[in-house]
Tab-separated table of C-alpha atoms in Angstrom:
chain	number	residue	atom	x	y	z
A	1	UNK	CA	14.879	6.824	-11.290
A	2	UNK	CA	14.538	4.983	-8.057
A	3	UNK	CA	10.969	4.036	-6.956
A	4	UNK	CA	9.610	2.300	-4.019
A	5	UNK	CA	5.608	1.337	-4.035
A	6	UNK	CA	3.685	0.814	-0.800
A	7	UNK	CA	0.880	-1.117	-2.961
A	8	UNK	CA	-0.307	-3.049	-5.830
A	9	UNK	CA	-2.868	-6.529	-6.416
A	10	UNK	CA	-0.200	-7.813	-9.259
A	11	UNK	CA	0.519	-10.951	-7.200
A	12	UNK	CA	-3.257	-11.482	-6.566
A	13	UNK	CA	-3.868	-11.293	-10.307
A	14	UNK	CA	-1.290	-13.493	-11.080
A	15	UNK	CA	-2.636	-16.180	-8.633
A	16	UNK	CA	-6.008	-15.506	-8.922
A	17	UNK	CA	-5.922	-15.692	-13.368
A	18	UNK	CA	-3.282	-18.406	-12.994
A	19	UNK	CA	-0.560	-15.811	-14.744
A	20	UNK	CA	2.685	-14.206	-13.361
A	21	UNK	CA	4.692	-11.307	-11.891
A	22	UNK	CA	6.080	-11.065	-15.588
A	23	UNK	CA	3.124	-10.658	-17.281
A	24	UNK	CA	3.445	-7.698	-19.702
A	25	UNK	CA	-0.856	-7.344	-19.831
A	26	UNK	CA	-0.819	-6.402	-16.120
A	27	UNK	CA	0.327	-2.861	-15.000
A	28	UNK	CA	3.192	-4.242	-12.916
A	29	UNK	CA	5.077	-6.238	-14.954
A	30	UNK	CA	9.254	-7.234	-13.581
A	31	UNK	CA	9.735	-7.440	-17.475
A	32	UNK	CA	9.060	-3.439	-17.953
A	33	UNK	CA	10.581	-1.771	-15.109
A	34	UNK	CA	13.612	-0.892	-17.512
A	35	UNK	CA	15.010	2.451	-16.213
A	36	UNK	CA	13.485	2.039	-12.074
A	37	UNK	CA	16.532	1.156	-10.286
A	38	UNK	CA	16.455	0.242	-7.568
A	39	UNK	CA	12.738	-0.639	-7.540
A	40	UNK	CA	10.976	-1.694	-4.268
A	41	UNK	CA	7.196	-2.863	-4.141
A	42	UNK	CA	4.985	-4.235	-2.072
A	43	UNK	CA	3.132	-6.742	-3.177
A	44	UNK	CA	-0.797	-7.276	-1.586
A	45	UNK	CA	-2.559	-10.362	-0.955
A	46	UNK	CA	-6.109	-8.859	-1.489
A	47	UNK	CA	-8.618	-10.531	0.635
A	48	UNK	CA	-12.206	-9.581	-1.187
A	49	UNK	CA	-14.544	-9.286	1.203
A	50	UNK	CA	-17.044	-12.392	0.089
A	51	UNK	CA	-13.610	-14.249	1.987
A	52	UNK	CA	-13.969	-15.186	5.436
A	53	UNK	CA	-12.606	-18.012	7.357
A	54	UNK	CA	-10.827	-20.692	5.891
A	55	UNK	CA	-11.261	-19.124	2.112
A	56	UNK	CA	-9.357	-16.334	3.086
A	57	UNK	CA	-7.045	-18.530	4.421
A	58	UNK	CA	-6.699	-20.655	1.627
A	59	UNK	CA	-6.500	-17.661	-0.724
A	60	UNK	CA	-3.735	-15.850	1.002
A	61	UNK	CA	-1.391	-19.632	0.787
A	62	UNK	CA	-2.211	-19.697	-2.713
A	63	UNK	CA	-0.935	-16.481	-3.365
A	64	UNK	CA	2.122	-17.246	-1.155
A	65	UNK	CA	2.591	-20.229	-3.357
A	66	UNK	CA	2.547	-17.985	-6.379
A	67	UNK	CA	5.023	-16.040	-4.574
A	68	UNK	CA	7.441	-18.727	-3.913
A	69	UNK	CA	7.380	-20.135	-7.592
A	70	UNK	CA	7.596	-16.598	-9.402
A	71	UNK	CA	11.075	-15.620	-7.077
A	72	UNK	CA	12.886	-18.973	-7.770
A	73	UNK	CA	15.916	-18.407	-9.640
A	74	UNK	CA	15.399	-14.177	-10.701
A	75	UNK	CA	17.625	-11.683	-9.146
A	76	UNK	CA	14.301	-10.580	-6.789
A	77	UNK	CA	14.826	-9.774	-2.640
A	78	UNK	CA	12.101	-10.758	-1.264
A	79	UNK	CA	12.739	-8.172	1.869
A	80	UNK	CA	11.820	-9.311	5.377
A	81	UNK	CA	14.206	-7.419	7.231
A	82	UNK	CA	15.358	-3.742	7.062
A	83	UNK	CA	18.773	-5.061	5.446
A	84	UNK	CA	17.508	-7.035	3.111
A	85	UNK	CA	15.902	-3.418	1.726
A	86	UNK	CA	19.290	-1.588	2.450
A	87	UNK	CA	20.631	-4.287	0.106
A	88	UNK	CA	18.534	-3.539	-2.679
A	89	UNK	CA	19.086	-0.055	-2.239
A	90	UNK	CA	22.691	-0.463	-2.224
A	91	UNK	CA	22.944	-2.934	-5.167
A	92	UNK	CA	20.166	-0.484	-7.242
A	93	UNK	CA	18.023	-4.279	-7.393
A	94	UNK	CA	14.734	-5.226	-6.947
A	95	UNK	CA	12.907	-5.922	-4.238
A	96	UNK	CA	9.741	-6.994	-2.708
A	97	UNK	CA	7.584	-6.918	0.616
A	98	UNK	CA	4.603	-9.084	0.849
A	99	UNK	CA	1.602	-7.700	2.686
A	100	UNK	CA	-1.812	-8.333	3.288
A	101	UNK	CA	-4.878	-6.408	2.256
A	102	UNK	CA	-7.889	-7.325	4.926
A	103	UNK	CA	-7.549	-8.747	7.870
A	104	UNK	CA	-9.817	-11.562	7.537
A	105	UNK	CA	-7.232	-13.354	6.432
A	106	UNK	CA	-6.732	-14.247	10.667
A	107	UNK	CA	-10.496	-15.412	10.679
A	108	UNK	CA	-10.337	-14.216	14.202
A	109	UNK	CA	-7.318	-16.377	15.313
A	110	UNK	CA	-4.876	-14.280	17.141
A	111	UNK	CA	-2.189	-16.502	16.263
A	112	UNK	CA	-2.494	-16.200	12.906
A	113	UNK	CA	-0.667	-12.690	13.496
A	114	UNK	CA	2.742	-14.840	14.230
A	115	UNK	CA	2.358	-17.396	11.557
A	116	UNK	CA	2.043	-14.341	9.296
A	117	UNK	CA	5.413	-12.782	10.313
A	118	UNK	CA	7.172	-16.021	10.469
A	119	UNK	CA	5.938	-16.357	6.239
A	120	UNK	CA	7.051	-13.179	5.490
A	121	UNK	CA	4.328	-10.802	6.048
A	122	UNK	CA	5.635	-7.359	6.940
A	123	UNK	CA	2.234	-5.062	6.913
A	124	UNK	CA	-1.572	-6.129	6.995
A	125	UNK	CA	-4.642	-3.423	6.269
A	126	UNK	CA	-7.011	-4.344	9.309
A	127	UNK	CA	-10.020	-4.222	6.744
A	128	UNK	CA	-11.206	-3.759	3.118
A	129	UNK	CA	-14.269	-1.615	2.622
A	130	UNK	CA	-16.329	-4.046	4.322
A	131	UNK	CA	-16.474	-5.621	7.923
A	132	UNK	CA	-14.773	-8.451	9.626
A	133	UNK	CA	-13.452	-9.572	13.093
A	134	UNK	CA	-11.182	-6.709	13.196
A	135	UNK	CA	-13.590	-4.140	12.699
A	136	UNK	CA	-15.517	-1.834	9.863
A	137	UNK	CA	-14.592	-0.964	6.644
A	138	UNK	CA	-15.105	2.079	4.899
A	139	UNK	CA	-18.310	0.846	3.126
A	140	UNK	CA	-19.900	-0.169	6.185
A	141	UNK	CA	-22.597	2.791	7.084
A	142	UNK	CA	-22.647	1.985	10.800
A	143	UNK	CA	-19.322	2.315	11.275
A	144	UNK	CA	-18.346	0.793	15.114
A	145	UNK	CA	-14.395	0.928	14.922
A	146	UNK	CA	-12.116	-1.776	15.869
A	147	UNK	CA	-13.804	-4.804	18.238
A	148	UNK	CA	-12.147	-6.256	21.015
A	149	UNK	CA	-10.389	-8.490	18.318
A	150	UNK	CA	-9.442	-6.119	16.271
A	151	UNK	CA	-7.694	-4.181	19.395
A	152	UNK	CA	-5.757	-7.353	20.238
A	153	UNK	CA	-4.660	-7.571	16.342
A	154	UNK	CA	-3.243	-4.214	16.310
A	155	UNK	CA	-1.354	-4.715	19.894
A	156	UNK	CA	-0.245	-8.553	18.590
A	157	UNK	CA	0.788	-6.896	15.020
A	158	UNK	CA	2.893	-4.369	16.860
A	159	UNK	CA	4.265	-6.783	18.997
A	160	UNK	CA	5.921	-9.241	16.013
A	161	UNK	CA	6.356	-6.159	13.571
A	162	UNK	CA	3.551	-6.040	10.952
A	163	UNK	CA	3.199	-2.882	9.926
A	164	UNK	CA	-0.863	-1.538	10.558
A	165	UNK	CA	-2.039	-0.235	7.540
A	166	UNK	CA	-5.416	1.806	7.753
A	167	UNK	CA	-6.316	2.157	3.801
A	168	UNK	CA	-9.738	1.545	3.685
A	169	UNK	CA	-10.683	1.396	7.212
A	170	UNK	CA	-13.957	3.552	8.683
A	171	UNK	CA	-13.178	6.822	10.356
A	172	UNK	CA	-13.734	5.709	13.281
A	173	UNK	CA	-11.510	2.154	13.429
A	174	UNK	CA	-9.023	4.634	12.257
A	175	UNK	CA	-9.444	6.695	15.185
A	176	UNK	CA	-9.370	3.977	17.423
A	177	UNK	CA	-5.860	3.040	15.693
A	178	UNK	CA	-4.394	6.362	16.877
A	179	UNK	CA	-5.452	5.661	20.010
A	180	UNK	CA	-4.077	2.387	21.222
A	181	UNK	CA	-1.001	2.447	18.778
A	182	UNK	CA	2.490	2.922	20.025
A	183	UNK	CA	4.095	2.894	16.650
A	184	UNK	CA	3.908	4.494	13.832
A	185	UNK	CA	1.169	3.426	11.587
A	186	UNK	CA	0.361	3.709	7.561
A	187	UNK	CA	-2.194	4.343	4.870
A	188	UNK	CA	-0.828	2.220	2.422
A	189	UNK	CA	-2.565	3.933	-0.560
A	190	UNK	CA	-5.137	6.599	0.047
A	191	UNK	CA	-5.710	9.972	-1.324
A	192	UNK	CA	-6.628	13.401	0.408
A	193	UNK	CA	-10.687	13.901	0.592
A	194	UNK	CA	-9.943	17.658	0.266
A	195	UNK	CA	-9.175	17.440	-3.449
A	196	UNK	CA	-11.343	14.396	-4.362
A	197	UNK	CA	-14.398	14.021	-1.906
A	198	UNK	CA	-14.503	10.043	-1.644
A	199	UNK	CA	-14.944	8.137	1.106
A	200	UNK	CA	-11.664	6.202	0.343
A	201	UNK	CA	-9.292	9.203	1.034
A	202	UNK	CA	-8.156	10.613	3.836
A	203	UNK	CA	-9.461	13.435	5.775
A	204	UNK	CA	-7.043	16.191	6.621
A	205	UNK	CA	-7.468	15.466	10.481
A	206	UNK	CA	-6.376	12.218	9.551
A	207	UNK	CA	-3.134	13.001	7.430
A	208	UNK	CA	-2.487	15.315	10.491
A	209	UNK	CA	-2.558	12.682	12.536
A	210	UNK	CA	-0.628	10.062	10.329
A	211	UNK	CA	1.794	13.110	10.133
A	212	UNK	CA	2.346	13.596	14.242
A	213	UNK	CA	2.689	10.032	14.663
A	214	UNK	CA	5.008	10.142	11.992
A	215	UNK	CA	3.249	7.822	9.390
A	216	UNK	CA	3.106	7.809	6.333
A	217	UNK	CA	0.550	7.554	3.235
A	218	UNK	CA	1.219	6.242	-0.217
A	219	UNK	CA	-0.318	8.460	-3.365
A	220	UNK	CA	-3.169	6.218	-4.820
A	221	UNK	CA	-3.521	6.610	-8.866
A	222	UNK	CA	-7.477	4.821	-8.954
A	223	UNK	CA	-9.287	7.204	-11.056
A	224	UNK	CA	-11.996	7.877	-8.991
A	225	UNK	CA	-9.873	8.664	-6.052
A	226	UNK	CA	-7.769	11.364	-7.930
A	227	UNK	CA	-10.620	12.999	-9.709
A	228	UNK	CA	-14.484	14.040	-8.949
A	229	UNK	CA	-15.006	12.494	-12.599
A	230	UNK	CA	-13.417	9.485	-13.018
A	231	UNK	CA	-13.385	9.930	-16.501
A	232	UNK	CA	-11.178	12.789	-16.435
A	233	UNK	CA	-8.546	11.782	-14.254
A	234	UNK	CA	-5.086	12.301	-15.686
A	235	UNK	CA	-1.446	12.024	-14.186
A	236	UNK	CA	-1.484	15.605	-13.089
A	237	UNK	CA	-4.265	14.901	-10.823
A	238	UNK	CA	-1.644	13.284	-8.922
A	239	UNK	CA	0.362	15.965	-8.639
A	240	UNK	CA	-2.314	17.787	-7.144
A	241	UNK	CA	-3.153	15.515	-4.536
A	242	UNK	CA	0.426	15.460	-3.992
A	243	UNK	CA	0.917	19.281	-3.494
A	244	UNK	CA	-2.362	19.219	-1.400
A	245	UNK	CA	-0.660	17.043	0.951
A	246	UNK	CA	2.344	19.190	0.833
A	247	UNK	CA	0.848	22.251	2.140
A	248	UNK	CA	-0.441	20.518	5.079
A	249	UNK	CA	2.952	20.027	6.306
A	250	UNK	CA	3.363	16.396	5.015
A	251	UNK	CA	6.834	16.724	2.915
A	252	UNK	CA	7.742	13.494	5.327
A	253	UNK	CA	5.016	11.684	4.722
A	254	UNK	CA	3.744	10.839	1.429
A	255	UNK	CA	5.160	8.554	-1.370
A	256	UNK	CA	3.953	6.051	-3.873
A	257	UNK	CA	0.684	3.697	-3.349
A	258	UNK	CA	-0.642	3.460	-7.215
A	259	UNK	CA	-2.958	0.445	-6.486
A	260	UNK	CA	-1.570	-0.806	-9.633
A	261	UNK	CA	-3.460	-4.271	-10.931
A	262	UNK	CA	-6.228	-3.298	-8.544
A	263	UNK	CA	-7.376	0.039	-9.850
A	264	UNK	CA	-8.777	1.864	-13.198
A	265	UNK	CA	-5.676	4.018	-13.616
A	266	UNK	CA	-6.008	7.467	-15.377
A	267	UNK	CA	-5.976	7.118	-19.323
A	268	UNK	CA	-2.726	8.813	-19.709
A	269	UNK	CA	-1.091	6.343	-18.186
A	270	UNK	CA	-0.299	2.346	-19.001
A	271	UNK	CA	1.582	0.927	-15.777
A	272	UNK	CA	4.503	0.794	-14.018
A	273	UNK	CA	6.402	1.961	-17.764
A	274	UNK	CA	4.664	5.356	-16.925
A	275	UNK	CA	6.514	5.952	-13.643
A	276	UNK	CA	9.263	7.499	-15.511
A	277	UNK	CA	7.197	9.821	-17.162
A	278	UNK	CA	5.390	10.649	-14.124
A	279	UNK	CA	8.751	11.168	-12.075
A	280	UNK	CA	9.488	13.722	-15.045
A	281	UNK	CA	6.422	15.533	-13.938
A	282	UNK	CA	7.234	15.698	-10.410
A	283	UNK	CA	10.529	17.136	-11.263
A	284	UNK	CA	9.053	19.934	-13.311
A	285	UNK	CA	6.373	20.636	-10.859
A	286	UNK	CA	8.717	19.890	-7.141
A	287	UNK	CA	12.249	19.779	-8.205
A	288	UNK	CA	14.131	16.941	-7.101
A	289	UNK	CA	14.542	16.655	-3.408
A	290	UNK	CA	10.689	16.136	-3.162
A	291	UNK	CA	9.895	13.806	-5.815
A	292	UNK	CA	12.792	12.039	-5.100
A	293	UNK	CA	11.481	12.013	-1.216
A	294	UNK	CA	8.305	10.940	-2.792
A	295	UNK	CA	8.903	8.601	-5.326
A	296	UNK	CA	11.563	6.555	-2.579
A	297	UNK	CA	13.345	8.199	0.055
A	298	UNK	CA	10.183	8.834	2.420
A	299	UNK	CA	8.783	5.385	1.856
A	300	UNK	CA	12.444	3.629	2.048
A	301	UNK	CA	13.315	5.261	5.528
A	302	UNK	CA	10.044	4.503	7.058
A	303	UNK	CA	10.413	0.855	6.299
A	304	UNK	CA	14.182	0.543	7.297
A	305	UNK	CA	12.663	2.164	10.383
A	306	UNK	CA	10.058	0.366	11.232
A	307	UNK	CA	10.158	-3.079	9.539
């Protein structure tokens, strides 16, 4: 099976608890993706939001460091152009694209938006649940949208071709996205509120909207995103959010986000070595021109399109 994965916090575990990419404890591990080829994944630098400033500065070169180290000598792309991910398609490889989850990793430096490209950066979410220069967060209850900053990020990110990711952002900031946006734009890994009423997934205005501007929005396989008790959750929950998604029209626009290393996944499944399984279940349940749209295709042409 081929899979392509629009998020995970594998690289900030294995920086953060001094481990690596091949570490068979975490859910992503390069040592068990036997049978995903090719396999694409973006890998998050999570910015928690106790990080401001110069920590989250610090903490996002740390975990480029990590980066750096874990690639030498493996048969890893790191992708930072739209061939390098036509390669790995082409040569059924593996691949990478580093991104960035909270932008308070700029500390309110414009310029930071260049130096991020220039390392490799290829998609930033503008916040986590809380607030920083860019804007508010989900979590924030007085949610005020993007600032002034946060207005000049998005037009600066478009500009040098980081991807604007709206996971986690307030309903309004995303709102504000739509509007001043000229490209398409992404919600790395969010679920739809319809099935699953949490704050963290999207509203069906807003899938419509990611849909018309021809977005896209990765499935997200936290527990308590997928079901109303957490508890519960299994892998067929994400089939449902899945076919919930489809029925609004979004065929296009959905694919893989599993949150992997940064989540409490369902208890049917172990990691990345339950994709295949999962991909099974699609088939069953879609048939194969969907879940393969799903599990890659959708996700591979709207980077090679906008990266």
């Amino acid at each position: 099976m081929r899979l392509f994965d629009m998020h995970c916090d594998t690289l900030y575990r294995a920086y953060t608890e001094e481990s690596t990419l091949f570490d068979d404890s975490f859910h992503i591990s390069f040592n068990k993706i036997k049978g995903i080829s090719p396999y694409i994944q973006c890998l998050a630098v999570w910015i928690p939001d106790e990080y401001r400033g110069e920590a989250a500065w610090k903490l996002f070169k740390g975990c480029v460091s990590k980066l750096k180290k874990q690639l030498e000598n493996t048969d890893i792309t790191w992708c930072k152009t739209a061939e390098d991910i036509r390669n790995v398609y082409e040569s059924k490889g593996k691949g990478i694209i580093l991104t960035v989850e909270g932008g308070a990793v700029l500390g309110g430096n414009i310029q930071k938006i260049q130096t991020l490209h220039d390392i490799g950066v290829r998609m930033m979410t503008l916040t986590w649940n809380g607030r920083n220069e860019l804007g508010d967060g989900i979590g924030e209850t007085n949610d005020r949208g993007l600032t002034d900053f946060g207005k000049a990020a998005v037009k600066e990110m478009e500009k040098v071709g980081i991807i604007v990711d709206i996971s986690h952002a307030g309903e309004r900031l995303f709102w504000d996205v739509a509007k001043i946006t000229t490209k398409p734009f992404i919600a790395s890994h969010s679920n739809i509120r319809t099935i699953t009423p949490h704050k963290r997934n999207l509203t069906e205005e807003q899938f419509h909207e990611l849909i018309r501007r021809g977005g896209i929005t990765g499935l997200n396989f936290c527990a308590e995103f997928l079901n109303k008790n957490k508890t519960n959750a299994q892998m067929y929950d994400i089939i449902e959010h899945a076919e919930y998604f489809l029925s609004l029209g979004g065929k296009n626009n959905i694919a893989m986000g599993g949150d992997f290393d940064g989540a409490e996944i369902p208890l049917d499944m172990l990691g990345i070595e339950s994709m295949p399984k999962l991909y099974e279940m699609f088939l069953t349940h879609f048939g194969r021109e969907i879940s393969d749209a799903i599990f890659f295709g959708n996700a591979y042409r709207f980077f090679t399109e906008n990266m």
